[in-house]
mmCIF file of C-alpha atoms and ligand atoms in Angstrom:
data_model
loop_
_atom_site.group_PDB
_atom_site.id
_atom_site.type_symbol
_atom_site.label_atom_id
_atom_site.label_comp_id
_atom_site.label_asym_id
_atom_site.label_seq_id
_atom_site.Cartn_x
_atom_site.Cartn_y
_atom_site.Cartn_z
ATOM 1 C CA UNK A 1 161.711 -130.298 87.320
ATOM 2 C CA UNK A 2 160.358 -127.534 89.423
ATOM 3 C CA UNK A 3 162.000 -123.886 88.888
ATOM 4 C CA UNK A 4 161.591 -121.973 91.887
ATOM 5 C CA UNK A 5 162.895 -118.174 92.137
ATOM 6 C CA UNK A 6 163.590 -115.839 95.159
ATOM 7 C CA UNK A 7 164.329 -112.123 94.974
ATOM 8 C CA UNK A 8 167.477 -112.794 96.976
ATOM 9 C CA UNK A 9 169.859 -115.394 98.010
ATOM 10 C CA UNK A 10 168.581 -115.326 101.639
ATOM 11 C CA UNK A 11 164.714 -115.424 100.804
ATOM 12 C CA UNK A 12 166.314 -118.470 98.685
ATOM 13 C CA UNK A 13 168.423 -120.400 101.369
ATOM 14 C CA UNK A 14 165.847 -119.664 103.923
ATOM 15 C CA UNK A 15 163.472 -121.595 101.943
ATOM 16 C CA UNK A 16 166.109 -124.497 101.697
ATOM 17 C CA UNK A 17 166.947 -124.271 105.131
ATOM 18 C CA UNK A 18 163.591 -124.315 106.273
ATOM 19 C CA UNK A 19 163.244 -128.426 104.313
ATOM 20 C CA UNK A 20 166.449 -129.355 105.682
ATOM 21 C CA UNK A 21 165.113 -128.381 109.267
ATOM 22 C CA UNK A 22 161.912 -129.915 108.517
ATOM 23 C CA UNK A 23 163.152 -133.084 107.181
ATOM 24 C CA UNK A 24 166.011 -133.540 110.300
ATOM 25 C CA UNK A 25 162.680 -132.912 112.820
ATOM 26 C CA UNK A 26 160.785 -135.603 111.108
ATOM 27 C CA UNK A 27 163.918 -138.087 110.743
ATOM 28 C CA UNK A 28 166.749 -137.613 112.937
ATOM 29 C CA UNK A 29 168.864 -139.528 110.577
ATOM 30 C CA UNK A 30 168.257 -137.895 107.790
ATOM 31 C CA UNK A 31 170.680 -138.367 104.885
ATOM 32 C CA UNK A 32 171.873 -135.035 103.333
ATOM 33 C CA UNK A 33 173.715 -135.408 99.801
ATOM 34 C CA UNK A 34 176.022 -132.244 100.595
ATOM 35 C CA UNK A 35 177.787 -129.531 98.314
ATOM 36 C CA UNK A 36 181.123 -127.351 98.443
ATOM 37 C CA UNK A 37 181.593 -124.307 96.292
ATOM 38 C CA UNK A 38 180.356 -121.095 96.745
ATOM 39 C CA UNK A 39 176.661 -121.843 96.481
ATOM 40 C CA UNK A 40 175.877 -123.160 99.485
ATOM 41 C CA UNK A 41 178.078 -121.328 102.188
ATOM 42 C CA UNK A 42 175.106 -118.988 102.879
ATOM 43 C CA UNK A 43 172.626 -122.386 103.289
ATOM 44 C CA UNK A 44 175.573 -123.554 105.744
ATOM 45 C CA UNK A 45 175.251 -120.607 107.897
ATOM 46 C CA UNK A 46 171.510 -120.183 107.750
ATOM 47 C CA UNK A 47 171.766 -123.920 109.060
ATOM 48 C CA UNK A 48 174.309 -123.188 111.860
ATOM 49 C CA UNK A 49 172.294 -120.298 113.186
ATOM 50 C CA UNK A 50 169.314 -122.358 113.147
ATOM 51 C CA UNK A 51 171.418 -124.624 115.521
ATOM 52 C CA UNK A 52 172.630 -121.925 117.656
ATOM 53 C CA UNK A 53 170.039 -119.936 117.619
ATOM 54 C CA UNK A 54 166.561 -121.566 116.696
ATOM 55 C CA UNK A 55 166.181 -119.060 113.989
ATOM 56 C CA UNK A 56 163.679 -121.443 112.223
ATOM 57 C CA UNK A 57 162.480 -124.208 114.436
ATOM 58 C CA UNK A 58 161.319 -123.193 117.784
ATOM 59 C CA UNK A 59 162.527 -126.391 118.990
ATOM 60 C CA UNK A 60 166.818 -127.586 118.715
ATOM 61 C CA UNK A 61 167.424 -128.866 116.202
ATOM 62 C CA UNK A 62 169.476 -132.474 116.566
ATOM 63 C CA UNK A 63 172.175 -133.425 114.091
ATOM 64 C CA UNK A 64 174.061 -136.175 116.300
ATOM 65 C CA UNK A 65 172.284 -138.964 114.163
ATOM 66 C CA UNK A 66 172.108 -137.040 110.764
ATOM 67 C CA UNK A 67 174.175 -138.222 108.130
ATOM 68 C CA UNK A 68 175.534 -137.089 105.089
ATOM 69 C CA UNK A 69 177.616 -137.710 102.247
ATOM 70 C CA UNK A 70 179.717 -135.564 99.792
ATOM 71 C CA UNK A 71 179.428 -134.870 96.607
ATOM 72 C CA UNK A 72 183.541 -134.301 95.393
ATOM 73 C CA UNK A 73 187.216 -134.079 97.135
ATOM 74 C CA UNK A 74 190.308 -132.853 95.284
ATOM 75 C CA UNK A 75 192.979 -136.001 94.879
ATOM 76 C CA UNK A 76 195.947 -136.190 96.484
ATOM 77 C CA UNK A 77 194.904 -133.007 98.633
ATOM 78 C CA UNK A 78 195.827 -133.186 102.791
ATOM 79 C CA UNK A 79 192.260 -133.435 104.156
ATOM 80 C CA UNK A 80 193.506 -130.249 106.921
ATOM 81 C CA UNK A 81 194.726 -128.209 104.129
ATOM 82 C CA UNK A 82 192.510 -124.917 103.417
ATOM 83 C CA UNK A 83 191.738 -125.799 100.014
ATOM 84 C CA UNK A 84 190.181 -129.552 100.988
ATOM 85 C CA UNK A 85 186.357 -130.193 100.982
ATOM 86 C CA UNK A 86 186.691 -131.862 104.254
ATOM 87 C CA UNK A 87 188.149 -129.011 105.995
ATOM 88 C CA UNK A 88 185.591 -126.616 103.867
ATOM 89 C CA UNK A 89 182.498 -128.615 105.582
ATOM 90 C CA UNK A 90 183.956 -128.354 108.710
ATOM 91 C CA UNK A 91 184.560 -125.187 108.755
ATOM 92 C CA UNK A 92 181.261 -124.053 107.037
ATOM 93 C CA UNK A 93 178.837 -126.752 108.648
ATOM 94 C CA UNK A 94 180.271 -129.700 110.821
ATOM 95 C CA UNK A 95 182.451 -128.311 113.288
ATOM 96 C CA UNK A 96 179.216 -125.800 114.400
ATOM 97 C CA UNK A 97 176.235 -128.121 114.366
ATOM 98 C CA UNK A 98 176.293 -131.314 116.950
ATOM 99 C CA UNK A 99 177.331 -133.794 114.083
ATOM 100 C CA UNK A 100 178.951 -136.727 114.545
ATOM 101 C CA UNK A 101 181.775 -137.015 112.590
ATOM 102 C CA UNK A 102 182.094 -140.675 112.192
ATOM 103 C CA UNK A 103 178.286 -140.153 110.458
ATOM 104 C CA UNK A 104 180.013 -137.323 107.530
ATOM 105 C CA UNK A 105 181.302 -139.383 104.508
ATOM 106 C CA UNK A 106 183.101 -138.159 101.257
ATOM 107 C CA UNK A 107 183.980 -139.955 98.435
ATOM 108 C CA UNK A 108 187.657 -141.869 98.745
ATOM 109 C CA UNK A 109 186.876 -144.306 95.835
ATOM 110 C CA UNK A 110 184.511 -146.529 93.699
ATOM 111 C CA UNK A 111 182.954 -147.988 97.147
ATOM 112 C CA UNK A 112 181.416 -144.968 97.836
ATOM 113 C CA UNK A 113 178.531 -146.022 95.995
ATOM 114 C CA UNK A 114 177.596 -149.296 97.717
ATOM 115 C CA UNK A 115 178.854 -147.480 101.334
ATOM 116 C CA UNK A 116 175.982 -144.861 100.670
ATOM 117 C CA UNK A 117 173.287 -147.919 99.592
ATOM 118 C CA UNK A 118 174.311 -149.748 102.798
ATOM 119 C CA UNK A 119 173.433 -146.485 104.786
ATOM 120 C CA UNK A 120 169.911 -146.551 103.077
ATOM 121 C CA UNK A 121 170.489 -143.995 100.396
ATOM 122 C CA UNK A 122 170.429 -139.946 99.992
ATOM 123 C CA UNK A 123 167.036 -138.630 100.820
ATOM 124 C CA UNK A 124 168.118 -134.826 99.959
ATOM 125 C CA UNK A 125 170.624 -134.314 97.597
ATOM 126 C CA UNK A 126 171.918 -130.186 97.682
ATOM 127 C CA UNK A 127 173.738 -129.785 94.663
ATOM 128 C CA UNK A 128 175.410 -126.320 92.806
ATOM 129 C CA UNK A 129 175.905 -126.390 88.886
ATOM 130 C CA UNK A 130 179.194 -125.053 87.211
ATOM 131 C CA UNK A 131 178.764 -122.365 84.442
ATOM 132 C CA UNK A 132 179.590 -125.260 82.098
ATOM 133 C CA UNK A 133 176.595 -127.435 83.496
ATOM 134 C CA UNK A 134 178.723 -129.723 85.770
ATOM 135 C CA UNK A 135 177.055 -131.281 88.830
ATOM 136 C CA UNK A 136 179.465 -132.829 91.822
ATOM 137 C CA UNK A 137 182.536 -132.827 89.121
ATOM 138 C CA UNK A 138 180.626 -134.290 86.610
ATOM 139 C CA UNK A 139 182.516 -132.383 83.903
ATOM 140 C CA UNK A 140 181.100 -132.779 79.857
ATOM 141 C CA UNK A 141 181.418 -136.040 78.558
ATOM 142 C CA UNK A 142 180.554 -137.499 81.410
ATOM 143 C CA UNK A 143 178.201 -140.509 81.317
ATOM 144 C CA UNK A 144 174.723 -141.794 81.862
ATOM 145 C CA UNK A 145 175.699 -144.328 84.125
ATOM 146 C CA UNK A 146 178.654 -143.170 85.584
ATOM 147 C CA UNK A 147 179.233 -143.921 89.396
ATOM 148 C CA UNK A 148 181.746 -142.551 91.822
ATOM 149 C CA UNK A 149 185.184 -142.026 90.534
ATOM 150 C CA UNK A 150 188.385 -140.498 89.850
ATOM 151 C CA UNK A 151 187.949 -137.335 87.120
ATOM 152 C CA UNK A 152 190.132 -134.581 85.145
ATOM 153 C CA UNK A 153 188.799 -131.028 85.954
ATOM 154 C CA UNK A 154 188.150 -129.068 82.342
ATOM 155 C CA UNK A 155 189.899 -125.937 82.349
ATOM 156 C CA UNK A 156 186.756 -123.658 82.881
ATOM 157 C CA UNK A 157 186.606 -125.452 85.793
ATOM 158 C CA UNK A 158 190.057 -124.878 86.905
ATOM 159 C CA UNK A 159 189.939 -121.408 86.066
ATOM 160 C CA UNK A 160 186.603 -120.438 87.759
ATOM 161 C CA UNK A 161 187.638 -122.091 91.084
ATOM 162 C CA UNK A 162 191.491 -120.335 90.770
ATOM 163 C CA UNK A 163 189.699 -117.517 90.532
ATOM 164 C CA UNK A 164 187.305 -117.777 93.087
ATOM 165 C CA UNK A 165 189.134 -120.065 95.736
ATOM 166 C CA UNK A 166 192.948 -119.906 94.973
ATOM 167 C CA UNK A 167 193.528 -115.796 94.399
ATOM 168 C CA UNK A 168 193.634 -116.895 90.360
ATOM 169 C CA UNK A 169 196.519 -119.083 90.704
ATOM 170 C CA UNK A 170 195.660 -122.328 88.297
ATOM 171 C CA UNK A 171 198.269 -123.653 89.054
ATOM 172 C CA UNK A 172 197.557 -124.257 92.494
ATOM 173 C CA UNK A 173 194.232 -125.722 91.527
ATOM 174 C CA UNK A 174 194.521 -130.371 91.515
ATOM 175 C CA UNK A 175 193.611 -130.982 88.326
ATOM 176 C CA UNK A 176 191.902 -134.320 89.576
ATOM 177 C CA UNK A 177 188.794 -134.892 91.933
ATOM 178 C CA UNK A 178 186.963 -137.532 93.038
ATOM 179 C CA UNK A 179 183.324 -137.153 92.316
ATOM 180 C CA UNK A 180 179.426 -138.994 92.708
ATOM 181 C CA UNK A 181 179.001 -139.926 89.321
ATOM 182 C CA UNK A 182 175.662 -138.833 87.448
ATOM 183 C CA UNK A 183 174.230 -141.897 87.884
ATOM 184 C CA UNK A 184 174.953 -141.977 91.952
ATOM 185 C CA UNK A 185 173.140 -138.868 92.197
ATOM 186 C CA UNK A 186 170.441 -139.718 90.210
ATOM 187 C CA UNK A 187 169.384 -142.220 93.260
ATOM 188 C CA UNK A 188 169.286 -139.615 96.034
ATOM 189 C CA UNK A 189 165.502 -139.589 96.296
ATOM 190 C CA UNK A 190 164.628 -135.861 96.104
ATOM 191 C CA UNK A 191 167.276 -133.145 94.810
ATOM 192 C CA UNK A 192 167.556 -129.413 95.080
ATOM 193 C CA UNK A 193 169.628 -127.743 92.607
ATOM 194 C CA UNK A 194 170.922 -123.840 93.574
ATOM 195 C CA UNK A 195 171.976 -121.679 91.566
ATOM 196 C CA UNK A 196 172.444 -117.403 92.942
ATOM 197 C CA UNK A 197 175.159 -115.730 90.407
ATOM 198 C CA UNK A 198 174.498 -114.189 86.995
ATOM 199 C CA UNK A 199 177.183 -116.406 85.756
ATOM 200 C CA UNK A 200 174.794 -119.450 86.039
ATOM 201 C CA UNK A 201 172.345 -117.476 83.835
ATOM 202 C CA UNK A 202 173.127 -119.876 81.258
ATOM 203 C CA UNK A 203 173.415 -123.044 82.965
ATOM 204 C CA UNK A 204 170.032 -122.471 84.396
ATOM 205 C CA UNK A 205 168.621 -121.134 80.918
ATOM 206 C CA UNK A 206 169.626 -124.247 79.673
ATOM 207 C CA UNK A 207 168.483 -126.674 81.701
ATOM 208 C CA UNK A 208 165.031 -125.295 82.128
ATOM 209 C CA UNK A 209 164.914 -126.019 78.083
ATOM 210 C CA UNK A 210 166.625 -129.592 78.406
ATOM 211 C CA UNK A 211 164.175 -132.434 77.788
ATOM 212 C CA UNK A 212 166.722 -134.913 77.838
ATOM 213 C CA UNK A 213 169.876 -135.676 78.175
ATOM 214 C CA UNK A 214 172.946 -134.210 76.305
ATOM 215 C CA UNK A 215 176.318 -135.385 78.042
ATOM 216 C CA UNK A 216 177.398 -132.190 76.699
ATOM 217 C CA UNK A 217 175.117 -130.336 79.183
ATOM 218 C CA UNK A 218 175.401 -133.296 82.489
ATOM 219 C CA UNK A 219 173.057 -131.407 84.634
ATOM 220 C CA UNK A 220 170.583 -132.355 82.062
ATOM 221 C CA UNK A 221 170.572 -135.841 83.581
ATOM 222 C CA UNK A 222 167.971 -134.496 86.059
ATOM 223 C CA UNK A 223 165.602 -134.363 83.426
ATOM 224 C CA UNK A 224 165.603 -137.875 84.313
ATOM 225 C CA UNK A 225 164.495 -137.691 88.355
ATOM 226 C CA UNK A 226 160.820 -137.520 89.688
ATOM 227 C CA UNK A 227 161.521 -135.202 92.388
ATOM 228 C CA UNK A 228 164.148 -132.101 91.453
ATOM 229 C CA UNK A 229 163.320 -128.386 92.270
ATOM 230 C CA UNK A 230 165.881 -125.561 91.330
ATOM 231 C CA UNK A 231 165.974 -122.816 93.397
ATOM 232 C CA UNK A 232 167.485 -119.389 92.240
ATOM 233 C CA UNK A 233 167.297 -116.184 93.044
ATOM 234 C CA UNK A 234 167.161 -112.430 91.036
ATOM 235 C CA UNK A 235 170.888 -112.664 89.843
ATOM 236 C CA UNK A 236 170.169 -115.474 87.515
ATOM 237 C CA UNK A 237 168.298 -113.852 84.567
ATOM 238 C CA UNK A 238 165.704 -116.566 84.030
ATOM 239 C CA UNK A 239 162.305 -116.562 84.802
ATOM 240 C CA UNK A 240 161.082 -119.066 86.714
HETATM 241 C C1 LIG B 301 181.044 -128.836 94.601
HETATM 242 C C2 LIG B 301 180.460 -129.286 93.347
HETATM 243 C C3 LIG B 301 180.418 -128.418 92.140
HETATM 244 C C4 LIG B 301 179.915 -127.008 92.448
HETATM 245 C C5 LIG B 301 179.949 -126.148 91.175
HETATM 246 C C6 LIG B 301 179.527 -124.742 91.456
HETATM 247 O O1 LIG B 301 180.963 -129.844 95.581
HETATM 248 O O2 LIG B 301 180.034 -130.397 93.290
HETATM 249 O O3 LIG B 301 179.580 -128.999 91.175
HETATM 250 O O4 LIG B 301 178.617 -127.074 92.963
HETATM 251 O O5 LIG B 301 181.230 -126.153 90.644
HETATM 252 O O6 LIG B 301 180.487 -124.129 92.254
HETATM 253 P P1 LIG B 301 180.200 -122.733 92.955
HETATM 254 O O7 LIG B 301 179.160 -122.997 93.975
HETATM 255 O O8 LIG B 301 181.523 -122.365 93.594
HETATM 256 O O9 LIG B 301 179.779 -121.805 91.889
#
């Protein structure tokens, strides 16, 4: 694992950016492994001004034949409603970049595994880490080998996204999500981890020290990948 850290969140995302542009210019069907959450709505817009306004490559940048493939959805949640990750990638990425829709998958159940190995695979993987070390909604406990399925939300999870996405109403949080397993992530074939709040201080801390890993800790599973670079910025109170 490769820790990378940026004085600020848009030196960071920049950075990120700047591969994902790279990558779609070299492969026009790239397949991005995508996050929702907080983390990466800054990497969304650095992307859609890139598309609007060639902010990084000179040339347009194409994303009618890239493809890409979520990490998590809430259960039982209308895919319009405000609080869904469908409409928070459309409204953050797909609906402002030329994307097809048809090529923008999310997890409905256990066949989103095979339906991302008949597409050839996740060649970038984005992911953001919960204070408790979650990755997609990989909470503690999870497994190894787990694949995509259906999972309970911890309450530190529920409380840090009432907080931050429902105006600290838990109760209006779905307790359930579908989610990438640990194992369905671990096949994407490069991943890049961010992390830009002083609450991920010691989620970050932590997995710089992990060696191997703890189910207890689930990020630590990339301890297990060839090819995974965190990026961070001056909040997080680790040195890179
Ligand atoms: C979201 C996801 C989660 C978040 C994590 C951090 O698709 O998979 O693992 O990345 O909960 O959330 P934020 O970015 O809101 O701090």
């Amino acid at each position: 694992m490769k820790f990378i850290k940026f004085k600020t969140e848009a030196e960071a995302v920049k950075h990120v950016a700047e591969i994902i542009v790279k990558k779609i210019h070299a492969k026009p069907s790239l397949a991005l492994g995508l996050a929702t959450g907080s983390t990466p709505i800054k990497l969304y817009q650095t992307l859609v001004d890139d598309y609007k306004h060639h902010t990084i490559s000179k040339q347009a940048t194409d994303w009618s034949h890239v493809k890409t493939f979520n990490l998590d959805e809430y259960v039982g949640v209308d895919y319009n409603s405000e609080i869904s990750y469908h409409k928070f990638m459309a409204d953050n990425l797909f609906d402002k970049v030329n994307i097809n829709k048809h090529n923008t998958f999310f997890p409905e159940d256990h066949s989103f595994d095979s339906l991302i190995s008949k597409q050839g695979g996740v060649d970038l993987q984005i992911l953001g880490i919960g204070t408790n070390g979650h990755i997609g909604f990989n909470e503690p406990g999870s497994k190894a080998d787990s694949l995509t399925r259906v999972v309970e939300l911890v309450p530190n999870t529920i409380a840090v996204n009432a907080k931050k996405f429902f105006n600290g109403d838990i109760n209006a949080v779905p307790k359930t999500a579908i989610s990438m397993g640990l194992a369905s992530i671990l096949k994407s074939k490069e991943i890049i981890l961010l992390a830009f709040e002083d609450a991920k201080t010691d989620a970050i801390s932590k997995l710089k020290k992990a060696k191997s890993f703890d189910p207890s800790f689930p990020a630590s599973i990339l301890t297990q990948h060839p090819n995974v670079t965190i990026i961070f910025d001056s909040s997080v109170k680790v040195d890179a």
